[in-house]
GROMACS .gro file of C-alpha atoms in nm:
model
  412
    1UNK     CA    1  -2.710  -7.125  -4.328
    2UNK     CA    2  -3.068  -7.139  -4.208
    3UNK     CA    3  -3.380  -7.354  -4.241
    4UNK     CA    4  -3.743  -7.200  -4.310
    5UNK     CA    5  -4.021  -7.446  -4.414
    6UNK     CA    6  -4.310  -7.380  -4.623
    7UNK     CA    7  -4.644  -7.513  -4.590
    8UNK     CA    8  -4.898  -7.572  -4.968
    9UNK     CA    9  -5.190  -7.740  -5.062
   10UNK     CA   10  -5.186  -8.014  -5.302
   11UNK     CA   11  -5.416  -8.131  -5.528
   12UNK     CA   12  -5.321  -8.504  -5.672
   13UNK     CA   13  -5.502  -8.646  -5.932
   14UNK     CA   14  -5.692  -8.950  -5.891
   15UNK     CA   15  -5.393  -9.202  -6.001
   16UNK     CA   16  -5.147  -9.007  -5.757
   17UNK     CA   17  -5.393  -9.058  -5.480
   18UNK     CA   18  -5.378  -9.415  -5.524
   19UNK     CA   19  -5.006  -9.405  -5.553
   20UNK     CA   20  -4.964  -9.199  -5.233
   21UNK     CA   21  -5.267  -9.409  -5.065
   22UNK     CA   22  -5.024  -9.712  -5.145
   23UNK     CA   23  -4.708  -9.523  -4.996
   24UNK     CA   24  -4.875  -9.429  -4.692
   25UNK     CA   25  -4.947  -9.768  -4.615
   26UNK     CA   26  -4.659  -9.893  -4.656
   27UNK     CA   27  -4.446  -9.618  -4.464
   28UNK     CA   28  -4.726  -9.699  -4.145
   29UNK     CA   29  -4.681 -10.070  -4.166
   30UNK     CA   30  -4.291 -10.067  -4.170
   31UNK     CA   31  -4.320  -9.805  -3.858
   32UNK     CA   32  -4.531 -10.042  -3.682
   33UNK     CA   33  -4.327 -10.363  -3.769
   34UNK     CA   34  -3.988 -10.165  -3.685
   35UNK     CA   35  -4.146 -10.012  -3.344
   36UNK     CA   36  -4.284 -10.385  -3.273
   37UNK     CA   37  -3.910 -10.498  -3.348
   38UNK     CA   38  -3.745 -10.271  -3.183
   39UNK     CA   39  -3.977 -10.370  -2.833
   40UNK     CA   40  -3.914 -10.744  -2.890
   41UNK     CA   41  -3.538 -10.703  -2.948
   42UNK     CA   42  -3.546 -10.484  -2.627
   43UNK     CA   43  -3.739 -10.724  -2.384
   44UNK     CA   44  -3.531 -11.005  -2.539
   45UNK     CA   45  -3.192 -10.880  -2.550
   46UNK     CA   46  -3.198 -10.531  -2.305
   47UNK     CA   47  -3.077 -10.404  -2.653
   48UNK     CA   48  -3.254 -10.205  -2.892
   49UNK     CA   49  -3.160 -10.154  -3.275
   50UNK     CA   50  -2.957  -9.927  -3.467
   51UNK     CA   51  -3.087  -9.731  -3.762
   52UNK     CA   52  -2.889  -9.957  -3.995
   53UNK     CA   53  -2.960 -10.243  -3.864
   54UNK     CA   54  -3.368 -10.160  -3.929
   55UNK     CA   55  -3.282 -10.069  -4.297
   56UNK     CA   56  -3.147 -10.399  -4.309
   57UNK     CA   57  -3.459 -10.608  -4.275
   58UNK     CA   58  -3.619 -10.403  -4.579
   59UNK     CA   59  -3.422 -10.605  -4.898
   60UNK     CA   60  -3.536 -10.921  -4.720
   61UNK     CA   61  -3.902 -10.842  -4.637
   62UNK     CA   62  -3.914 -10.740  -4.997
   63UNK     CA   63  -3.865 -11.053  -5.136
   64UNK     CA   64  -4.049 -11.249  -4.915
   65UNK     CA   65  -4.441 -11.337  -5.056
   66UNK     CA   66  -4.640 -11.169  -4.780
   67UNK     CA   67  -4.469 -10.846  -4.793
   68UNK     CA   68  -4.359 -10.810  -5.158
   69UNK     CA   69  -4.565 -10.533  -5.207
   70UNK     CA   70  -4.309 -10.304  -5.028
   71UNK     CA   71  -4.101 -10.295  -5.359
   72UNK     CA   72  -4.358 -10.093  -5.483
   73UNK     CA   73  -4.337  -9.835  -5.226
   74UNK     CA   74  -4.023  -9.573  -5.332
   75UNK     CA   75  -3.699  -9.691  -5.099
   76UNK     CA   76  -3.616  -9.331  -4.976
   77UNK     CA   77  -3.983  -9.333  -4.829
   78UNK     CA   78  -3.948  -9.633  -4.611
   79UNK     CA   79  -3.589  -9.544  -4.515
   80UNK     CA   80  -3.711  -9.187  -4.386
   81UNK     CA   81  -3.944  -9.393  -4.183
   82UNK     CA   82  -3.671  -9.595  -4.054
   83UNK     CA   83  -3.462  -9.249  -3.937
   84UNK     CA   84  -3.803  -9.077  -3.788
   85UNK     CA   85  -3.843  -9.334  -3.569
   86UNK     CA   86  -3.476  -9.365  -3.457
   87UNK     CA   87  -3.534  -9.000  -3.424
   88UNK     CA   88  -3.838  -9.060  -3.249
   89UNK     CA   89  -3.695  -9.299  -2.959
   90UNK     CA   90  -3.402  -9.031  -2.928
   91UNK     CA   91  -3.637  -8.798  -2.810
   92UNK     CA   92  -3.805  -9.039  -2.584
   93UNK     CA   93  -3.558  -9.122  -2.439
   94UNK     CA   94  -3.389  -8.748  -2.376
   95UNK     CA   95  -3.678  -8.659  -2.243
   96UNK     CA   96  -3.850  -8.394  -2.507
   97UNK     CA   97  -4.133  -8.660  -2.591
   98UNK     CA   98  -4.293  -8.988  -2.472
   99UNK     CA   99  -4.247  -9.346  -2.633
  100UNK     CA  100  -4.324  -9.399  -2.972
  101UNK     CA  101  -4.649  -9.527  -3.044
  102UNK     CA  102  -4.806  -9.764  -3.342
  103UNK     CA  103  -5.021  -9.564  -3.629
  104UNK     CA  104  -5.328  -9.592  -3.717
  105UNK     CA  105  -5.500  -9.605  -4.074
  106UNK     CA  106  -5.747  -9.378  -3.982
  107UNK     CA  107  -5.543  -9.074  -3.828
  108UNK     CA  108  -5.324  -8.835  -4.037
  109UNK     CA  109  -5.081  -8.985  -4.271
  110UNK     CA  110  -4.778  -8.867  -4.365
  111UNK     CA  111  -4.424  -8.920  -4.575
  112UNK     CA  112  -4.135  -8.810  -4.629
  113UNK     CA  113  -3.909  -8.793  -4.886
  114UNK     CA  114  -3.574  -8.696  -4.811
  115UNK     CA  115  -3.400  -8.524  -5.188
  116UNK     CA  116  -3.478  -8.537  -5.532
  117UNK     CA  117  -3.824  -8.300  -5.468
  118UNK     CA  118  -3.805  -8.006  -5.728
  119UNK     CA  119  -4.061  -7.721  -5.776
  120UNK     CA  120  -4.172  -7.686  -6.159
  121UNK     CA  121  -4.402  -7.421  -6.221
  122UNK     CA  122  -4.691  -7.432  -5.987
  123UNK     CA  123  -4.616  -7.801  -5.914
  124UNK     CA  124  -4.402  -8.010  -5.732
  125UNK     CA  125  -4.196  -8.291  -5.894
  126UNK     CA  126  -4.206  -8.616  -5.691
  127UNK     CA  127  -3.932  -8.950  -5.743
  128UNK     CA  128  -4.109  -9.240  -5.826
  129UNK     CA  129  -4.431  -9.303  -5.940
  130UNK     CA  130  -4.592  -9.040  -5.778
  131UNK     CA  131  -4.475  -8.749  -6.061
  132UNK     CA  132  -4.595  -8.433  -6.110
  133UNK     CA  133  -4.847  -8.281  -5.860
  134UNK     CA  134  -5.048  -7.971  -5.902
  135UNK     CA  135  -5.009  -7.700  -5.635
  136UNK     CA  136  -5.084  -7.354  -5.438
  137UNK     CA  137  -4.794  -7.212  -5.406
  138UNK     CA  138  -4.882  -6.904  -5.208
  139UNK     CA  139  -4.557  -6.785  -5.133
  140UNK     CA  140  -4.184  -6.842  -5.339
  141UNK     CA  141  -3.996  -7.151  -5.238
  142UNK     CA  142  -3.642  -7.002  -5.169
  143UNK     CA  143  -3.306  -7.215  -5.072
  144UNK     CA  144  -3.199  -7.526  -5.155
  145UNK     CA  145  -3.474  -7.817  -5.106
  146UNK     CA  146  -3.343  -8.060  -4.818
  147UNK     CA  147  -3.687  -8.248  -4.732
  148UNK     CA  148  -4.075  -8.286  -4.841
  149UNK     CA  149  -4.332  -8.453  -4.602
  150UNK     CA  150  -4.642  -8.531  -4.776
  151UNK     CA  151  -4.954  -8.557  -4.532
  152UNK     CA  152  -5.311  -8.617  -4.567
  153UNK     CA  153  -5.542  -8.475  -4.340
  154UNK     CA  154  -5.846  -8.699  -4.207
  155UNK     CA  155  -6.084  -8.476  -4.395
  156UNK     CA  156  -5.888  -8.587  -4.703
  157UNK     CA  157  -5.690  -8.275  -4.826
  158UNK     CA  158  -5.328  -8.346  -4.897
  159UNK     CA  159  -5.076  -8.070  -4.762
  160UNK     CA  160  -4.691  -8.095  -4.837
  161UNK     CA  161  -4.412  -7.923  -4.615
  162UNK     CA  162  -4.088  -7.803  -4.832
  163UNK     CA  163  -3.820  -7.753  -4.574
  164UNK     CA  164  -3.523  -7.563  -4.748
  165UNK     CA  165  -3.209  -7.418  -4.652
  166UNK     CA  166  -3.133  -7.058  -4.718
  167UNK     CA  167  -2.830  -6.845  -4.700
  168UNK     CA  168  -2.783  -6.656  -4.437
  169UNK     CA  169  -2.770  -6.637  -4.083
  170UNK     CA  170  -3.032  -6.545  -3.830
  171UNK     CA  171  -3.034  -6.149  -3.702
  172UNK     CA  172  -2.823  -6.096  -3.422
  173UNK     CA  173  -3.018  -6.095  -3.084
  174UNK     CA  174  -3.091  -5.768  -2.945
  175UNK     CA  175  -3.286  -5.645  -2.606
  176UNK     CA  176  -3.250  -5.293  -2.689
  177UNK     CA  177  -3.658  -5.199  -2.743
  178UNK     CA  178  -4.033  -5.212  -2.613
  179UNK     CA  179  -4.056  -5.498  -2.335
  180UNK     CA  180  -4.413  -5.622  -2.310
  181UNK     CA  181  -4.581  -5.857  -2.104
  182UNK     CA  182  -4.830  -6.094  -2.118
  183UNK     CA  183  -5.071  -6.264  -1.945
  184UNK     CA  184  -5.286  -6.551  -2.028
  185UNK     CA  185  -5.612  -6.632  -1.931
  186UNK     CA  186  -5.967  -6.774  -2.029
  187UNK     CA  187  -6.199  -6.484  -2.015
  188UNK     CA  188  -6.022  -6.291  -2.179
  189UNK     CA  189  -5.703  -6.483  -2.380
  190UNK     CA  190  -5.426  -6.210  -2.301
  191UNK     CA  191  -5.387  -5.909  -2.127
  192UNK     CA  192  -5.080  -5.750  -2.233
  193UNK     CA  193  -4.918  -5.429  -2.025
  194UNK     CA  194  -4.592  -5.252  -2.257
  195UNK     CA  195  -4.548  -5.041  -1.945
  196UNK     CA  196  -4.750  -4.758  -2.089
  197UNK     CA  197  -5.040  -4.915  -2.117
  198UNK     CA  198  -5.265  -5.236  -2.079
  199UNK     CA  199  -5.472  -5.407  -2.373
  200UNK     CA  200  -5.680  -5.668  -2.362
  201UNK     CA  201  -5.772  -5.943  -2.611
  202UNK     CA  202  -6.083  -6.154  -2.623
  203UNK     CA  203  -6.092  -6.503  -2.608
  204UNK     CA  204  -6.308  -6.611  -2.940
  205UNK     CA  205  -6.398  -6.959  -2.796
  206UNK     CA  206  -6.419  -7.144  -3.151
  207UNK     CA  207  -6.510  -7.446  -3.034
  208UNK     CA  208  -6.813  -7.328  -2.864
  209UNK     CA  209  -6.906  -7.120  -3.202
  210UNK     CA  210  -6.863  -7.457  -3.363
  211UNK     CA  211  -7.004  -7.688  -3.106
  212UNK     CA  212  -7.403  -7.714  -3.254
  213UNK     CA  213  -7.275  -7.804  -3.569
  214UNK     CA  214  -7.023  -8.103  -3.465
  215UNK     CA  215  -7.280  -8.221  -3.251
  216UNK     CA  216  -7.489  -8.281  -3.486
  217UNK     CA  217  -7.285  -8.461  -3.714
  218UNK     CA  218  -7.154  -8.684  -3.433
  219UNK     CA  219  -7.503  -8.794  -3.408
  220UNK     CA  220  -7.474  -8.848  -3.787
  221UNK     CA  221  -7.189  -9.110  -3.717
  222UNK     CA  222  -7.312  -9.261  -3.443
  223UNK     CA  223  -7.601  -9.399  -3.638
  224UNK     CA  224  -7.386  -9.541  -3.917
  225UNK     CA  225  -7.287  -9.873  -3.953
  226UNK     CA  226  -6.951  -9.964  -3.920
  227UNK     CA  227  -6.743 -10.052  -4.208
  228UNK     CA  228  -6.983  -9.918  -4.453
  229UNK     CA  229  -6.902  -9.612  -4.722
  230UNK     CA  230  -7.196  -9.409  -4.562
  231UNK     CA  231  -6.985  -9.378  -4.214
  232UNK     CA  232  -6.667  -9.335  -4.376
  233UNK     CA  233  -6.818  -9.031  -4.565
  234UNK     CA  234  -7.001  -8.912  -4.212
  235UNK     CA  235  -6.628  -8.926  -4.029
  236UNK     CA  236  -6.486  -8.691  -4.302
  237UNK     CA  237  -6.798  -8.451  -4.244
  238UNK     CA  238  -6.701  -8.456  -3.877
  239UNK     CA  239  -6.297  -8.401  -3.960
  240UNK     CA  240  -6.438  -8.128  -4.127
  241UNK     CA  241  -6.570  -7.948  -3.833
  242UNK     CA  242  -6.296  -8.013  -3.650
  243UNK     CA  243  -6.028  -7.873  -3.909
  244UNK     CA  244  -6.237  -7.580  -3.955
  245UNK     CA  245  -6.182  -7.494  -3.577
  246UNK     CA  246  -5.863  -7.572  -3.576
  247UNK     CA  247  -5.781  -7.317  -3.862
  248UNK     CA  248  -5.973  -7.061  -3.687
  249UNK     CA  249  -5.774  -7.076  -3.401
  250UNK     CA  250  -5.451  -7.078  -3.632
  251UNK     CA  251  -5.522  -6.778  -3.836
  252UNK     CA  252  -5.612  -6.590  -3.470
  253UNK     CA  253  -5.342  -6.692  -3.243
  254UNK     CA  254  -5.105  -6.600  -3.628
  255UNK     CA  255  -5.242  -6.248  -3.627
  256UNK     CA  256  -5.246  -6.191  -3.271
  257UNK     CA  257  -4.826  -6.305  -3.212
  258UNK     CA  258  -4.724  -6.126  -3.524
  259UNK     CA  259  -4.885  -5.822  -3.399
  260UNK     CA  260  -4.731  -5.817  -3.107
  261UNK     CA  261  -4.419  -5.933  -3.232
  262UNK     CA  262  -4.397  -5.633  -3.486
  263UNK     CA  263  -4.473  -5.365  -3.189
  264UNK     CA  264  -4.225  -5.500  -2.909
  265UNK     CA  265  -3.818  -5.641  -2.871
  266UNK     CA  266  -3.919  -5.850  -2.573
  267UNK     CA  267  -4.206  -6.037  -2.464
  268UNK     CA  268  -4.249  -6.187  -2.129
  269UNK     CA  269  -4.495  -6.459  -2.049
  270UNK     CA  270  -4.538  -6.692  -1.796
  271UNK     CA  271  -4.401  -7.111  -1.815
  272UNK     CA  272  -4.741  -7.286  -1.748
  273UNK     CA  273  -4.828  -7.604  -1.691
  274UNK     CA  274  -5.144  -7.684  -1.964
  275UNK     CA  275  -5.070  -8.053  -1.940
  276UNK     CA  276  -5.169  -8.056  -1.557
  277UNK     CA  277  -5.453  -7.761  -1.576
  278UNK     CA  278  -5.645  -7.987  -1.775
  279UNK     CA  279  -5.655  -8.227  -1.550
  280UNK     CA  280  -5.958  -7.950  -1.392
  281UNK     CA  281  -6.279  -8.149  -1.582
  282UNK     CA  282  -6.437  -7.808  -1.562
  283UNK     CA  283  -6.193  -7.616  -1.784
  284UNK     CA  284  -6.010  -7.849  -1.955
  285UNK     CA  285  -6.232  -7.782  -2.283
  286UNK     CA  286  -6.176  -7.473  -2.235
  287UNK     CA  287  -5.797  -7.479  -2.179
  288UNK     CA  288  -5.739  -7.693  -2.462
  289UNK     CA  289  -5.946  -7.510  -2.728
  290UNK     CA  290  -5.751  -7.152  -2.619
  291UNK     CA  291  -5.425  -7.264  -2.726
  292UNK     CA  292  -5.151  -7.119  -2.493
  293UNK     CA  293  -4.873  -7.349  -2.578
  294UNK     CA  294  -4.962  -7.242  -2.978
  295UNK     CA  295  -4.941  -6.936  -2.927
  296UNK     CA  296  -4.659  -6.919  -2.709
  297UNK     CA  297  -4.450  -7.167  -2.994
  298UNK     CA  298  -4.558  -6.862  -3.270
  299UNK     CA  299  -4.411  -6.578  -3.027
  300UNK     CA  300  -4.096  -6.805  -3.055
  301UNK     CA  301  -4.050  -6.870  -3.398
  302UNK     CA  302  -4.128  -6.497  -3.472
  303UNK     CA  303  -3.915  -6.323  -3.236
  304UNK     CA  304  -3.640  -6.568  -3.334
  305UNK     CA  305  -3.666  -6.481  -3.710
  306UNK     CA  306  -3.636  -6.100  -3.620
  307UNK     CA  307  -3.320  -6.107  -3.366
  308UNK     CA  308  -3.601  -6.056  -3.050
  309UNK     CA  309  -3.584  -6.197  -2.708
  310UNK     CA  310  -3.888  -6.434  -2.543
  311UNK     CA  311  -3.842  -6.433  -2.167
  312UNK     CA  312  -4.030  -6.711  -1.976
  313UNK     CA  313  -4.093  -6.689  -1.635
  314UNK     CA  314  -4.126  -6.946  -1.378
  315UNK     CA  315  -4.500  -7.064  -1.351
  316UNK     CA  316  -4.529  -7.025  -0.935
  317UNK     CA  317  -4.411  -6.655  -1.008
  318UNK     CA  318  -4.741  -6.511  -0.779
  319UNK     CA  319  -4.784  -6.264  -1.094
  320UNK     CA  320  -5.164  -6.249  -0.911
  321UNK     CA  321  -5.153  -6.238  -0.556
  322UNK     CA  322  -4.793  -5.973  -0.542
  323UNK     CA  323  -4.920  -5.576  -0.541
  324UNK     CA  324  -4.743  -5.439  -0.875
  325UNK     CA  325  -4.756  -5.096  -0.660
  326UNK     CA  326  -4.600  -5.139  -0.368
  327UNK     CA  327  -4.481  -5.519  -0.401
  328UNK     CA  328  -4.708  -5.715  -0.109
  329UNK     CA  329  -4.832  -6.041  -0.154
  330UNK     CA  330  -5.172  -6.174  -0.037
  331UNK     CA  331  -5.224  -6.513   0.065
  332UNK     CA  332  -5.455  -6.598  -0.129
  333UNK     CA  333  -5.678  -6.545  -0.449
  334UNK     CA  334  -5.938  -6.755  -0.594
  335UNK     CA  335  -6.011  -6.784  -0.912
  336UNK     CA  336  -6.340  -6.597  -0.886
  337UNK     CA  337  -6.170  -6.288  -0.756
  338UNK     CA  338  -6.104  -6.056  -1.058
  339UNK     CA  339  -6.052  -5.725  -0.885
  340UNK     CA  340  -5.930  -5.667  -0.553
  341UNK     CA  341  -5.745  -5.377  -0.340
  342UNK     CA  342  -5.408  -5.407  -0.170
  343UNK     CA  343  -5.449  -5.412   0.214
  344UNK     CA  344  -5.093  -5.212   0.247
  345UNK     CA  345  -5.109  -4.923   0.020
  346UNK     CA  346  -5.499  -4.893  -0.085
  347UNK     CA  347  -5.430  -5.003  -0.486
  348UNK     CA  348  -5.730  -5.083  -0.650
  349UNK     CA  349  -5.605  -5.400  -0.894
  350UNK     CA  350  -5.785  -5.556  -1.165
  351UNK     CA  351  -5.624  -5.931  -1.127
  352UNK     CA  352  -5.510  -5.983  -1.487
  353UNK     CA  353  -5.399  -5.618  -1.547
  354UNK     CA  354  -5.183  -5.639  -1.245
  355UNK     CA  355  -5.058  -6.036  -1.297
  356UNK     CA  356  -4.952  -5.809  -1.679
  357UNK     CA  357  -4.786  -5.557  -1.483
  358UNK     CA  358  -4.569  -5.779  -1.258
  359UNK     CA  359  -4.482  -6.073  -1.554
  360UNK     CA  360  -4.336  -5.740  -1.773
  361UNK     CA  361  -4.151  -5.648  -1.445
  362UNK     CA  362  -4.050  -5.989  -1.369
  363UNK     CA  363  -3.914  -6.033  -1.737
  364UNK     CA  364  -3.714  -5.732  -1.730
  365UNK     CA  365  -3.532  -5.793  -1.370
  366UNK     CA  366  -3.408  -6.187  -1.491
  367UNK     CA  367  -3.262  -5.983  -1.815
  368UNK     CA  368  -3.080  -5.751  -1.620
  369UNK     CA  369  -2.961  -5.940  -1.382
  370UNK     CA  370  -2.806  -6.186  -1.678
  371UNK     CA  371  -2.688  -5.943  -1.864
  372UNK     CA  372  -2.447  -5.649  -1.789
  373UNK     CA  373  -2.680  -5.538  -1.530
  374UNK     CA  374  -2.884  -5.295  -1.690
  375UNK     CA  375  -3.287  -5.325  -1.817
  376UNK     CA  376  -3.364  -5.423  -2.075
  377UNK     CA  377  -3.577  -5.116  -2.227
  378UNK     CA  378  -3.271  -4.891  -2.102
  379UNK     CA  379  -2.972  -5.076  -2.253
  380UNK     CA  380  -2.807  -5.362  -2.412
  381UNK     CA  381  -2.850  -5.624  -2.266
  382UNK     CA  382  -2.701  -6.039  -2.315
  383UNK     CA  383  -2.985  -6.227  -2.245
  384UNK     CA  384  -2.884  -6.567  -2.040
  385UNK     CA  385  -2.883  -6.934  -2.269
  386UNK     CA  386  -3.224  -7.152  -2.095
  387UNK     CA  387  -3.322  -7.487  -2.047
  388UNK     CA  388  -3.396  -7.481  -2.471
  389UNK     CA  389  -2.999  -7.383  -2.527
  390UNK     CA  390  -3.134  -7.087  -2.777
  391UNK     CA  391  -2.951  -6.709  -2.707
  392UNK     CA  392  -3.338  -6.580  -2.839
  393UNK     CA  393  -3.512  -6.766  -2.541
  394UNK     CA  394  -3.446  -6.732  -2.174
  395UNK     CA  395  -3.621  -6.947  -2.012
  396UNK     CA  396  -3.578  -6.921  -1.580
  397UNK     CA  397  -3.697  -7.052  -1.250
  398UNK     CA  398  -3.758  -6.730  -0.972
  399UNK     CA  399  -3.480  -6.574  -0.821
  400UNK     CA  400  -3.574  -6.356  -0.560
  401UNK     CA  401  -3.504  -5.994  -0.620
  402UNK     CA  402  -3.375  -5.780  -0.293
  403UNK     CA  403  -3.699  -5.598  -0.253
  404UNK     CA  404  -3.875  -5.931  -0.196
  405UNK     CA  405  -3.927  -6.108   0.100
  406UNK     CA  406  -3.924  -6.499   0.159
  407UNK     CA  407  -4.319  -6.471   0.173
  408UNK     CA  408  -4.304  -6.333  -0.214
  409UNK     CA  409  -4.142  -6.672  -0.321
  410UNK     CA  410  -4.481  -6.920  -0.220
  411UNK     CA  411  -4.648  -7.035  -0.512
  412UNK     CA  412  -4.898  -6.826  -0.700
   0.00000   0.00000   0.00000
């Protein structure tokens, strides 16, 4: 058995907004009383609190006068709270996200509901009061239906995510094929070399297309007084902007991964660090409107689906500075420098064509080295479980190859 989740629009009528306005409130103000319990039972006691022992304050806050109005909310709603944020402080604290923190009204709201979800038509059947909601179902819902979050966007559109289970197991992983590799950069977003050739692909920079326009309605909000219907209508004019950008960026970084996902068995890209390159006030705008780690999470979920291998490489790999001709490493390389010629054997290198060439090289040495031992565009090849425990990924730190020298292992 698998799981695939599908993302549609809804459209709820006036009465279900109110309903689901109602819900989401609730489902934030029992996340932020259980995350404020949780804290003082902690500081108190050492001691935090089971998922059962949460559910079990619900019944009683329910019949108490101040919070009554959590009857009204559907159970399964406020229990799926409950388990997200046990889920939530799991994570935390085995270390694949940082401590859970309170929500706010004005942010994106979401819930969940966790069975009794069925697709009628072009709708989808909610329990409780919520009903029947109209919807764009773009593509068939297929599987059993474990799970629906319902979400509303700050720009007020309402979005629900059917995860389903579907027979079937995933392809079996294969390095047999095209290896390609990739690398990414800001002027232009990747340069990828399939050992044939090298292609280049332009950074669009949406924001900046974008920028004039949210500008201006910033301005908008600033002069708006607080509280008042005139700013709340100005802030969804402004989420606007901003969730036009961010589909932008979507449907390119979509169409660029599943065209190179279609034309290769293996990519290869580098591991990097985006949560400490934007810590550079000059580029972190334009780090973060790029969208490496995006695009590098849409390689993944692709190549799984089809059997194919992602190889990341360790990000001090000097994919840059090392001569893809004759292997020599230069000390260093600035930024600024985009072409340069190898003081040992006379190669002319154009920086990110070359850092392509070596990542691609790089990628294919860690497969055959955990493998049988041969490459992996001349054979079969087991590709060696990561840090992610997934046989589709391998994820490494440098090993140095026999043809290197210590001097080839410094930082990039």
């Amino acid at each position: 058995m698998r799981h695939q989740a599908v993302i549609v629009r809804l459209y709820p009528t006036i009465e279900q907004q109110v309903v689901l306005a109602q819900h989401f409130g609730c489902s934030r103000w029992w996340w932020n009383y259980a995350l404020n319990l949780c804290i003082e039972t902690y500081q108190a006691t050492g001691k935090g609190l089971t998922r059962s022992a949460l559910n079990a304050f619900l019944p009683q806050l329910k019949k108490q006068e101040k919070t009554e109005w959590l009857a009204e909310c559907y159970s399964q709603v406020l229990q799926a709270t409950t388990l997200n944020l046990v889920t939530a402080y799991k994570n935390f604290f085995e270390g694949r996200a940082r401590y859970p923190r309170f929500k706010a009204k004005r942010n994106k709201q979401s819930i969940q509901y966790p069975q009794s979800v069925k697709v009628i038509d072009d709708c989808l059947k909610f329990p409780g009061r919520v009903g029947i909601v109209k919807a764009k179902i773009h593509r068939p819902i297929e599987g059993t239906i474990k799970t629906v979050t319902v979400s509303m966007t700050p720009s007020g559109k309402y979005f629900a995510s059917v995860l389903t289970e579907v027979e079937g197991d995933s392809p079996p992983v294969s390095t047999d094929g095209k290896v390609a590799g990739i690398d990414l950069g800001l002027k232009d977003f990747a340069i990828v070399n399939d050992g044939v050739k090298t292609s280049k692909f332009a950074n669009p920079k949406h924001l900046v297309k974008h920028e004039r326009n949210l500008k201006r309605k910033q301005r908008k909000l600033d002069r708006k007084e607080k509280g008042s219907k005139s700013r709340n209508k100005a802030r969804k004019l402004v989420a606007r902007v901003h969730e036009r950008v961010s589909n932008v960026r979507q449907d390119y970084l979509h169409k660029l991964s599943r065209k190179l996902v279609d034309e290769n068995q293996v990519i290869v890209v580098e591991s990097l660090n985006t949560k400490g390159m934007v810590r550079n006030h000059k580029l972190a705008a334009s780090i973060s409107d790029v969208g490496w780690g995006m695009f590098v999470n849409f390689l993944s979920y692709k190549l799984e689906k089809e059997g194919k291998v992602l190889v990341e490489i360790d990000r001090w790999f000097p994919s840059s500075k090392l001569c893809s001709n004759c292997h020599y490493q230069v000390d260093e390389m600035p930024l600024e420098v985009r072409s340069w010629t190898c003081p040992s054997c006379g190669t002319h290198h154009d920086r990110d064509g070359n850092a392509s060439i070596n990542i691609r090289a790089e990628g294919i040495r860690i497969l055959s080295v955990s493998g049988t031992g041969t490459a992996a565009d001349r054979g079969d090849v087991r590709p060696k479980l990561g840090r992610r425990d997934t046989p589709w990924r391998v994820c490494t730190k440098l090993t140095q190859s026999p043809v290197k020298s210590e001097a080839q292992a410094s930082t990039k």
